[in-house]
Coordinates of C-alpha atoms in Angstrom, one line a residue:
X1 CA 0.0 0.0 0.0
X2 CA 1.3 3.4 -0.9
X3 CA 2.0 5.6 2.1
X4 CA 0.3 9.0 2.0
X5 CA 2.6 11.8 3.3
X6 CA 1.2 14.7 5.2
X7 CA 3.1 18.0 5.0
X8 CA 3.3 20.7 7.6
X9 CA 4.5 24.2 7.0
X10 CA 6.0 25.7 10.2
X11 CA 6.2 29.5 10.3
X12 CA 8.3 30.8 13.2
X13 CA 11.5 32.8 13.8
X14 CA 12.1 30.8 17.0
X15 CA 14.5 28.0 16.4
X16 CA 13.3 26.2 19.5
X17 CA 9.7 26.1 18.0
X18 CA 10.9 24.5 14.8
X19 CA 13.2 22.1 16.4
X20 CA 10.6 20.9 18.9
X21 CA 8.1 20.2 16.1
X22 CA 10.7 18.3 14.2
X23 CA 11.5 16.2 17.3
X24 CA 7.8 15.5 17.8
X25 CA 7.4 13.9 14.4
X26 CA 10.9 12.3 14.0
X27 CA 9.4 8.8 14.3
X28 CA 6.7 9.5 11.7
X29 CA 8.0 8.9 8.2
X30 CA 4.6 9.9 6.8
X31 CA 5.0 13.5 8.0
X32 CA 7.2 16.1 6.3
X33 CA 8.0 19.4 8.0
X34 CA 8.9 22.5 6.0
X35 CA 10.2 25.3 8.0
X36 CA 9.8 29.0 7.2
X37 CA 12.0 31.2 9.3
X38 CA 9.7 34.2 9.5
X39 CA 6.7 35.5 11.4
X40 CA 3.2 35.2 9.8
X41 CA 3.1 39.0 9.3
X42 CA 6.5 39.0 7.5
X43 CA 5.7 36.3 5.0
X44 CA 5.9 37.6 1.5
X45 CA 3.6 36.4 -1.3
X46 CA 5.9 33.6 -2.5
X47 CA 6.3 32.2 1.0
X48 CA 2.6 32.4 1.6
X49 CA 1.9 30.5 -1.6
X50 CA 4.4 27.8 -0.6
X51 CA 2.9 27.5 2.9
X52 CA -0.6 27.3 1.4
X53 CA 0.4 24.1 -0.6
X54 CA 0.7 22.1 2.6
X55 CA -1.9 20.0 4.6
X56 CA -1.3 22.0 7.8
X57 CA 0.1 25.4 8.4
X58 CA 1.4 26.0 11.9
X59 CA 2.6 29.3 13.2
X60 CA 3.6 30.9 16.5
X61 CA 1.6 34.0 17.4
X62 CA 3.4 37.3 18.1
X63 CA 2.9 40.0 20.6
X64 CA 0.8 42.1 18.2
X65 CA -2.3 40.0 18.0
X66 CA -4.2 42.4 15.7
X67 CA -1.4 42.2 13.1
X68 CA -1.5 38.4 13.3
X69 CA -5.3 38.4 12.8
X70 CA -4.9 40.5 9.6
X71 CA -2.3 38.0 8.4
X72 CA -4.4 35.0 9.3
X73 CA -7.4 36.4 7.4
X74 CA -5.2 37.0 4.3
X75 CA -3.6 33.5 4.6
X76 CA -7.0 31.8 5.0
X77 CA -8.2 33.2 1.7
X78 CA -5.2 31.5 0.0
X79 CA -5.5 28.1 1.8
X80 CA -7.5 25.3 0.2
X81 CA -10.7 24.2 1.8
X82 CA -9.0 21.0 3.2
X83 CA -6.0 22.8 4.7
X84 CA -5.7 23.3 8.4
X85 CA -4.3 26.4 10.2
X86 CA -2.9 25.9 13.7
X87 CA -1.7 28.6 16.1
X88 CA 0.8 28.1 18.9
X89 CA 0.3 30.6 21.8
X90 CA 1.7 30.9 25.3
X91 CA -0.4 30.2 28.4
X92 CA -1.1 33.9 28.9
X93 CA -3.5 34.1 25.9
X94 CA -7.0 35.0 27.1
X95 CA -10.1 33.2 26.0
X96 CA -11.3 36.3 24.3
X97 CA -8.1 36.5 22.2
X98 CA -8.3 32.8 21.4
X99 CA -11.8 33.4 20.1
X100 CA -10.5 36.2 17.9
X101 CA -8.0 33.8 16.4
X102 CA -10.6 31.2 15.6
X103 CA -13.0 33.8 14.1
X104 CA -10.1 35.0 11.9
X105 CA -9.7 31.5 10.5
X106 CA -7.5 29.4 12.9
X107 CA -8.8 25.9 13.2
X108 CA -7.1 25.1 16.5
X109 CA -5.3 27.2 19.2
X110 CA -2.5 25.2 20.9
X111 CA -0.7 26.1 24.1
X112 CA 3.1 26.2 23.6
X113 CA 5.2 24.4 24.7
X114 CA 3.2 21.4 23.5
X115 CA 2.4 18.5 25.8
X116 CA 3.9 15.1 24.8
X117 CA 2.0 13.6 21.9
X118 CA -0.3 16.7 21.5
X119 CA 1.1 17.7 18.1
X120 CA 0.7 14.2 16.6
X121 CA -2.8 14.0 18.0
X122 CA -3.7 17.3 16.3
X123 CA -2.0 16.2 13.0
X124 CA -3.9 12.9 12.9
X125 CA -7.1 14.6 13.9
X126 CA -7.1 17.2 11.1
X127 CA -5.7 15.0 8.4
X128 CA -7.7 11.8 9.1
X129 CA -10.6 11.0 6.7
X130 CA -14.0 11.8 8.1
X131 CA -15.2 8.2 8.8
X132 CA -16.8 6.4 11.7
X133 CA -14.3 5.6 14.4
X134 CA -14.5 1.8 15.3
X135 CA -13.3 2.3 18.9
X136 CA -16.2 4.7 19.7
X137 CA -18.9 3.8 17.2
X138 CA -20.9 0.6 17.8
X139 CA -22.7 -1.4 15.2
X140 CA -26.1 -0.4 16.6
X141 CA -27.1 2.7 18.5
X142 CA -27.7 2.1 22.2
X143 CA -29.5 5.4 23.2
X144 CA -28.0 4.9 26.7
X145 CA -29.2 6.4 30.0
X146 CA -27.8 9.8 31.1
X147 CA -27.0 9.9 34.8
X148 CA -26.2 13.4 36.1
X149 CA -24.3 14.0 39.4
X150 CA -24.7 17.5 40.9
X151 CA -23.1 18.8 44.2
X152 CA -25.2 20.9 46.6
X153 CA -22.0 22.6 47.7
X154 CA -18.3 22.5 47.0
X155 CA -16.2 19.7 48.6
X156 CA -19.2 17.4 49.1
X157 CA -17.6 14.5 47.2
X158 CA -19.8 14.4 44.1
X159 CA -16.9 13.9 41.7
X160 CA -15.7 10.8 43.6
X161 CA -19.2 9.4 43.6
X162 CA -19.5 10.1 39.8
X163 CA -16.2 8.3 39.1
X164 CA -17.0 5.2 41.2
X165 CA -20.6 5.1 40.0
X166 CA -19.4 5.1 36.4
X167 CA -17.1 2.2 37.3
X168 CA -20.0 0.3 38.8
X169 CA -22.3 0.9 35.8
X170 CA -19.8 -1.1 33.7
X171 CA -21.5 -4.1 35.4
X172 CA -18.5 -6.4 35.6
X173 CA -19.4 -10.0 35.1
X174 CA -17.8 -13.3 36.0
X175 CA -16.1 -14.7 39.1
X176 CA -13.1 -12.4 38.8
X177 CA -15.2 -9.5 37.4
X178 CA -12.9 -9.1 34.3
X179 CA -15.7 -8.7 31.7
X180 CA -17.6 -5.4 31.6
X181 CA -21.1 -5.8 30.3
X182 CA -21.9 -2.1 29.7
X183 CA -20.0 0.6 27.9
X184 CA -19.9 3.8 30.0
X185 CA -18.9 7.4 29.2
X186 CA -17.9 9.8 32.0
X187 CA -17.9 13.6 31.2
X188 CA -16.3 16.1 33.5
X189 CA -18.1 19.3 32.7
X190 CA -16.4 21.4 35.4
X191 CA -14.1 23.3 33.1
X192 CA -12.3 25.1 35.9
X193 CA -12.0 22.6 38.8
X194 CA -12.8 19.2 37.4
X195 CA -11.1 16.3 39.1
X196 CA -11.8 13.2 37.1
X197 CA -8.3 13.2 35.5
X198 CA -6.7 13.1 39.0
X199 CA -9.2 10.5 40.3
X200 CA -8.2 8.1 37.5
X201 CA -4.6 9.3 37.3
X202 CA -4.8 10.2 33.6
X203 CA -3.6 13.3 31.8
X204 CA -6.0 16.2 31.3
X205 CA -7.1 16.7 27.7
X206 CA -7.7 20.1 26.1
X207 CA -10.8 18.9 24.2
X208 CA -13.4 20.9 26.3
X209 CA -11.1 24.0 26.1
X210 CA -11.1 23.6 22.3
X211 CA -14.9 23.5 22.3
X212 CA -15.0 26.6 24.5
X213 CA -12.6 28.6 22.3
X214 CA -13.8 27.6 18.9
X215 CA -17.0 27.2 16.9
X216 CA -16.8 23.4 16.9
X217 CA -19.5 20.8 17.2
X218 CA -18.1 17.5 18.6
X219 CA -18.4 14.4 16.5
X220 CA -17.1 10.9 16.6
X221 CA -13.6 11.7 15.5
X222 CA -13.3 14.5 18.0
X223 CA -14.4 12.3 20.9
X224 CA -12.3 9.4 19.8
X225 CA -9.2 11.6 20.1
X226 CA -10.3 13.3 23.2
X227 CA -11.4 10.5 25.6
X228 CA -9.2 8.2 27.6
X229 CA -10.0 4.7 28.7
X230 CA -8.6 4.2 32.3
X231 CA -10.7 1.0 32.7
X232 CA -12.1 -1.5 30.1
X233 CA -15.4 -0.1 28.7
X234 CA -15.1 3.2 30.6
X235 CA -14.1 6.2 28.6
X236 CA -13.5 9.6 30.3
X237 CA -13.7 13.1 28.8
X238 CA -11.6 15.1 31.4
X239 CA -11.8 18.8 32.2
X240 CA -9.0 20.8 30.5
X241 CA -5.7 21.9 32.0
X242 CA -6.4 25.5 30.9
X243 CA -8.9 27.5 32.8
X244 CA -12.0 28.6 30.8
X245 CA -15.3 30.3 31.9
X246 CA -18.0 27.8 32.6
X247 CA -20.3 29.6 30.2
X248 CA -17.8 29.5 27.4
X249 CA -19.5 26.3 26.1
X250 CA -22.8 26.8 24.4
X251 CA -25.9 24.7 24.6
X252 CA -25.6 23.3 21.1
X253 CA -22.1 21.9 21.8
X254 CA -23.1 20.3 25.1
X255 CA -26.3 18.8 23.6
X256 CA -24.3 17.4 20.6
X257 CA -21.8 15.9 23.0
X258 CA -24.4 14.1 25.1
X259 CA -26.5 13.0 22.1
X260 CA -23.5 11.5 20.4
X261 CA -22.3 9.6 23.5
X262 CA -25.7 8.3 24.6
X263 CA -26.1 6.8 21.1
X264 CA -22.9 4.8 21.5
X265 CA -22.8 4.0 25.3
X266 CA -25.1 2.2 27.6
X267 CA -24.6 4.9 30.3
X268 CA -23.4 8.5 30.2
X269 CA -22.4 9.8 33.6
X270 CA -22.1 13.6 33.8
X271 CA -20.1 15.3 36.6
X272 CA -21.6 18.8 36.8
X273 CA -20.0 22.0 38.2
X274 CA -21.7 23.6 41.1
X275 CA -22.4 26.8 39.2
X276 CA -25.6 27.2 37.2
X277 CA -24.8 27.9 33.6
X278 CA -26.9 28.6 30.4
X279 CA -26.1 25.2 28.8
X280 CA -27.4 23.4 31.9
X281 CA -31.0 23.2 30.6
X282 CA -29.8 21.0 27.7
X283 CA -28.2 18.6 30.1
X284 CA -31.4 18.4 32.3
X285 CA -33.6 17.7 29.3
X286 CA -31.5 14.7 28.5
X287 CA -31.0 13.4 32.0
X288 CA -32.7 10.1 32.9
X289 CA -31.6 10.2 36.5
X290 CA -30.1 13.0 38.5
X291 CA -28.3 12.4 41.8
X292 CA -28.1 15.6 43.9
X293 CA -25.3 15.1 46.5
X294 CA -25.7 16.8 49.8
X295 CA -25.1 16.4 53.6
X296 CA -27.7 17.0 56.3
X297 CA -26.4 20.3 57.6
X298 CA -28.9 23.2 57.4
X299 CA -27.0 25.2 54.8
X300 CA -26.6 22.2 52.5
X301 CA -30.3 21.2 52.8
X302 CA -31.4 24.8 52.1
X303 CA -29.1 25.0 49.1
X304 CA -30.4 21.6 47.9
X305 CA -34.0 22.9 48.0
X306 CA -33.1 25.9 45.9
X307 CA -31.4 23.6 43.4
X308 CA -34.4 21.2 43.3
X309 CA -36.8 24.1 42.7
X310 CA -34.6 25.4 39.8
X311 CA -34.1 22.0 38.2
X312 CA -37.8 21.1 38.3
X313 CA -38.8 24.5 37.0
X314 CA -36.6 23.8 34.0
X315 CA -37.7 20.2 33.6
X316 CA -40.8 19.3 35.7
X317 CA -40.5 15.6 35.0
X318 CA -36.9 15.3 36.0
X319 CA -36.2 12.1 37.9
X320 CA -34.2 13.4 40.9
X321 CA -32.8 11.4 43.9
X322 CA -31.2 12.9 47.0
X323 CA -27.8 11.4 48.0
X324 CA -26.6 12.0 51.5
X325 CA -22.8 11.7 51.4
X326 CA -20.4 11.2 54.3
X327 CA -23.1 9.9 56.6
X328 CA -24.2 6.4 57.4
X329 CA -28.0 5.7 57.0
X330 CA -29.4 5.7 60.5
X331 CA -31.6 2.9 61.9
X332 CA -34.1 5.5 63.0
X333 CA -34.2 9.0 61.4
X334 CA -33.2 11.7 63.7
X335 CA -35.2 14.9 64.1
X336 CA -32.9 16.9 61.7
X337 CA -33.2 14.1 59.1
X338 CA -37.0 14.4 59.2
X339 CA -36.8 18.2 59.0
X340 CA -34.6 17.8 55.9
X341 CA -37.2 15.6 54.2
X342 CA -39.9 18.1 54.9
X343 CA -37.8 21.0 53.5
X344 CA -36.9 19.0 50.4
X345 CA -40.3 17.5 50.0
X346 CA -38.6 14.3 48.9
X347 CA -36.9 11.3 50.6
X348 CA -33.2 11.0 51.3
X349 CA -33.0 8.1 48.9
X350 CA -29.3 7.1 49.2
X351 CA -26.7 7.3 52.0
X352 CA -23.0 7.0 51.6
X353 CA -21.0 6.6 54.9
X354 CA -17.9 8.7 55.7
X355 CA -14.7 6.9 55.0
X356 CA -12.0 9.6 54.4
X357 CA -9.0 7.2 54.8
X358 CA -10.2 4.7 52.2
X359 CA -11.1 7.5 49.7
X360 CA -7.8 9.2 50.3
X361 CA -5.9 6.0 49.5
X362 CA -7.9 5.5 46.3
X363 CA -7.4 9.0 45.1
X364 CA -3.7 9.0 45.9
X365 CA -3.2 5.8 43.9
X366 CA -5.5 6.7 41.1
X367 CA -7.7 3.6 41.8
X368 CA -11.4 3.1 42.0
X369 CA -13.1 1.7 45.2
X370 CA -13.9 -1.5 43.4
X371 CA -10.3 -2.2 42.6
X372 CA -8.8 -1.2 46.0
X373 CA -11.5 -1.5 48.7
X374 CA -14.4 -3.4 47.2
X375 CA -15.7 -4.5 50.6
X376 CA -15.6 -1.1 52.3
X377 CA -18.9 0.4 53.4
X378 CA -18.5 3.4 51.0
X379 CA -17.8 1.1 48.1
X380 CA -20.9 -1.0 48.9
X381 CA -23.1 2.1 49.2
X382 CA -22.1 3.3 45.7
X383 CA -22.4 -0.2 44.4
X384 CA -26.0 -0.4 45.6
X385 CA -26.8 2.9 43.9
X386 CA -25.4 1.6 40.6
X387 CA -27.2 -1.7 41.0
X388 CA -30.6 0.1 41.3
X389 CA -29.8 2.3 38.3
X390 CA -29.0 -0.8 36.2
X391 CA -32.1 -2.6 37.4
X392 CA -34.3 0.4 36.6
X393 CA -32.8 0.6 33.2
X394 CA -33.5 -3.1 32.5
X395 CA -37.1 -2.6 33.7
X396 CA -37.6 0.4 31.4
X397 CA -36.2 -1.4 28.4
X398 CA -38.5 -4.4 29.1
X399 CA -41.5 -2.1 29.4
X400 CA -40.6 -0.3 26.2
X401 CA -40.2 -3.7 24.4
X402 CA -43.7 -4.8 25.6
X403 CA -45.2 -1.5 24.3
X404 CA -43.8 -2.1 20.9
X405 CA -45.1 -5.6 20.6

């Protein structure tokens, strides 16, 4: 088979930039790098024409962003429809300036220096043919269940619950539990302080930052290159390393993300930020089960009630369960428990006991409770929540099948 070579034009006066890119692709004989020692604004007509003939044009931004934007606009007019324009910027670039670059015609804004493997990931992403991705796409759509985890306050442990619940929903089978029955996707939508990457001990990916800074609708190829698989049949979309405003995502992007994943996975677990954002309504409309995580202190219960009222105003039919974290279920409800039920006007459906030592060990090791402390009370409590969700899903599927007969 003839090998197809991809060509990259690198525009930069910085020798370290050009050498680092050459080092990144040294083991890829299918990639040719052509260096142009210049800035984008200093490129003459001949050089621009030469750069335009490549699959990817990569340049380092300069201090004068407005001049760069003018040069980008001119260059984009000369590029073919299939060519890709990538910008390297330092970490000080603001989100507003990143958006200016994408509006001018940049396909991707990358933080320099590049993380290991990031350049190759972007090259493969922008030069790969638009085709279904076998690792993510299944033979038949699943239309899986969306499980949303929301914290009533910061530090309540909702992300830890989301991670271990996603692990449980894989529904491992067999004596040694080596075969996962379900495919599960876990999305960390806390763009600023998401912790799923550290919980699973994986690298943070810039995918959600890319969505936030560009007019991009996620598709199968985007997700295939953005998600990591820390456990068999569990794929995680982490929060980005770069900070971004929570409202930088738009509703259409979040909805497309969820719709694509639930068509390919049995369960989609969404770890929400504590802040209420415009795109939240799209998440609520697609949620099959919400778990609102709280404790039984007065401030948390009052805040939970406010959230319940807001969620039900957006989606009156929302299936919402209260989860009391860091407290063992009492044999007999105390007075403050009964008062909490009255305030919430719903039962305290699930209880997860406090076990900070066990949780600390798992987080420090990047392990799930099922792998390190399967028999611990906190692991059993989360296991029971997952078991009920799986059972309810099976019952709903059976009821739907009967209705279609």
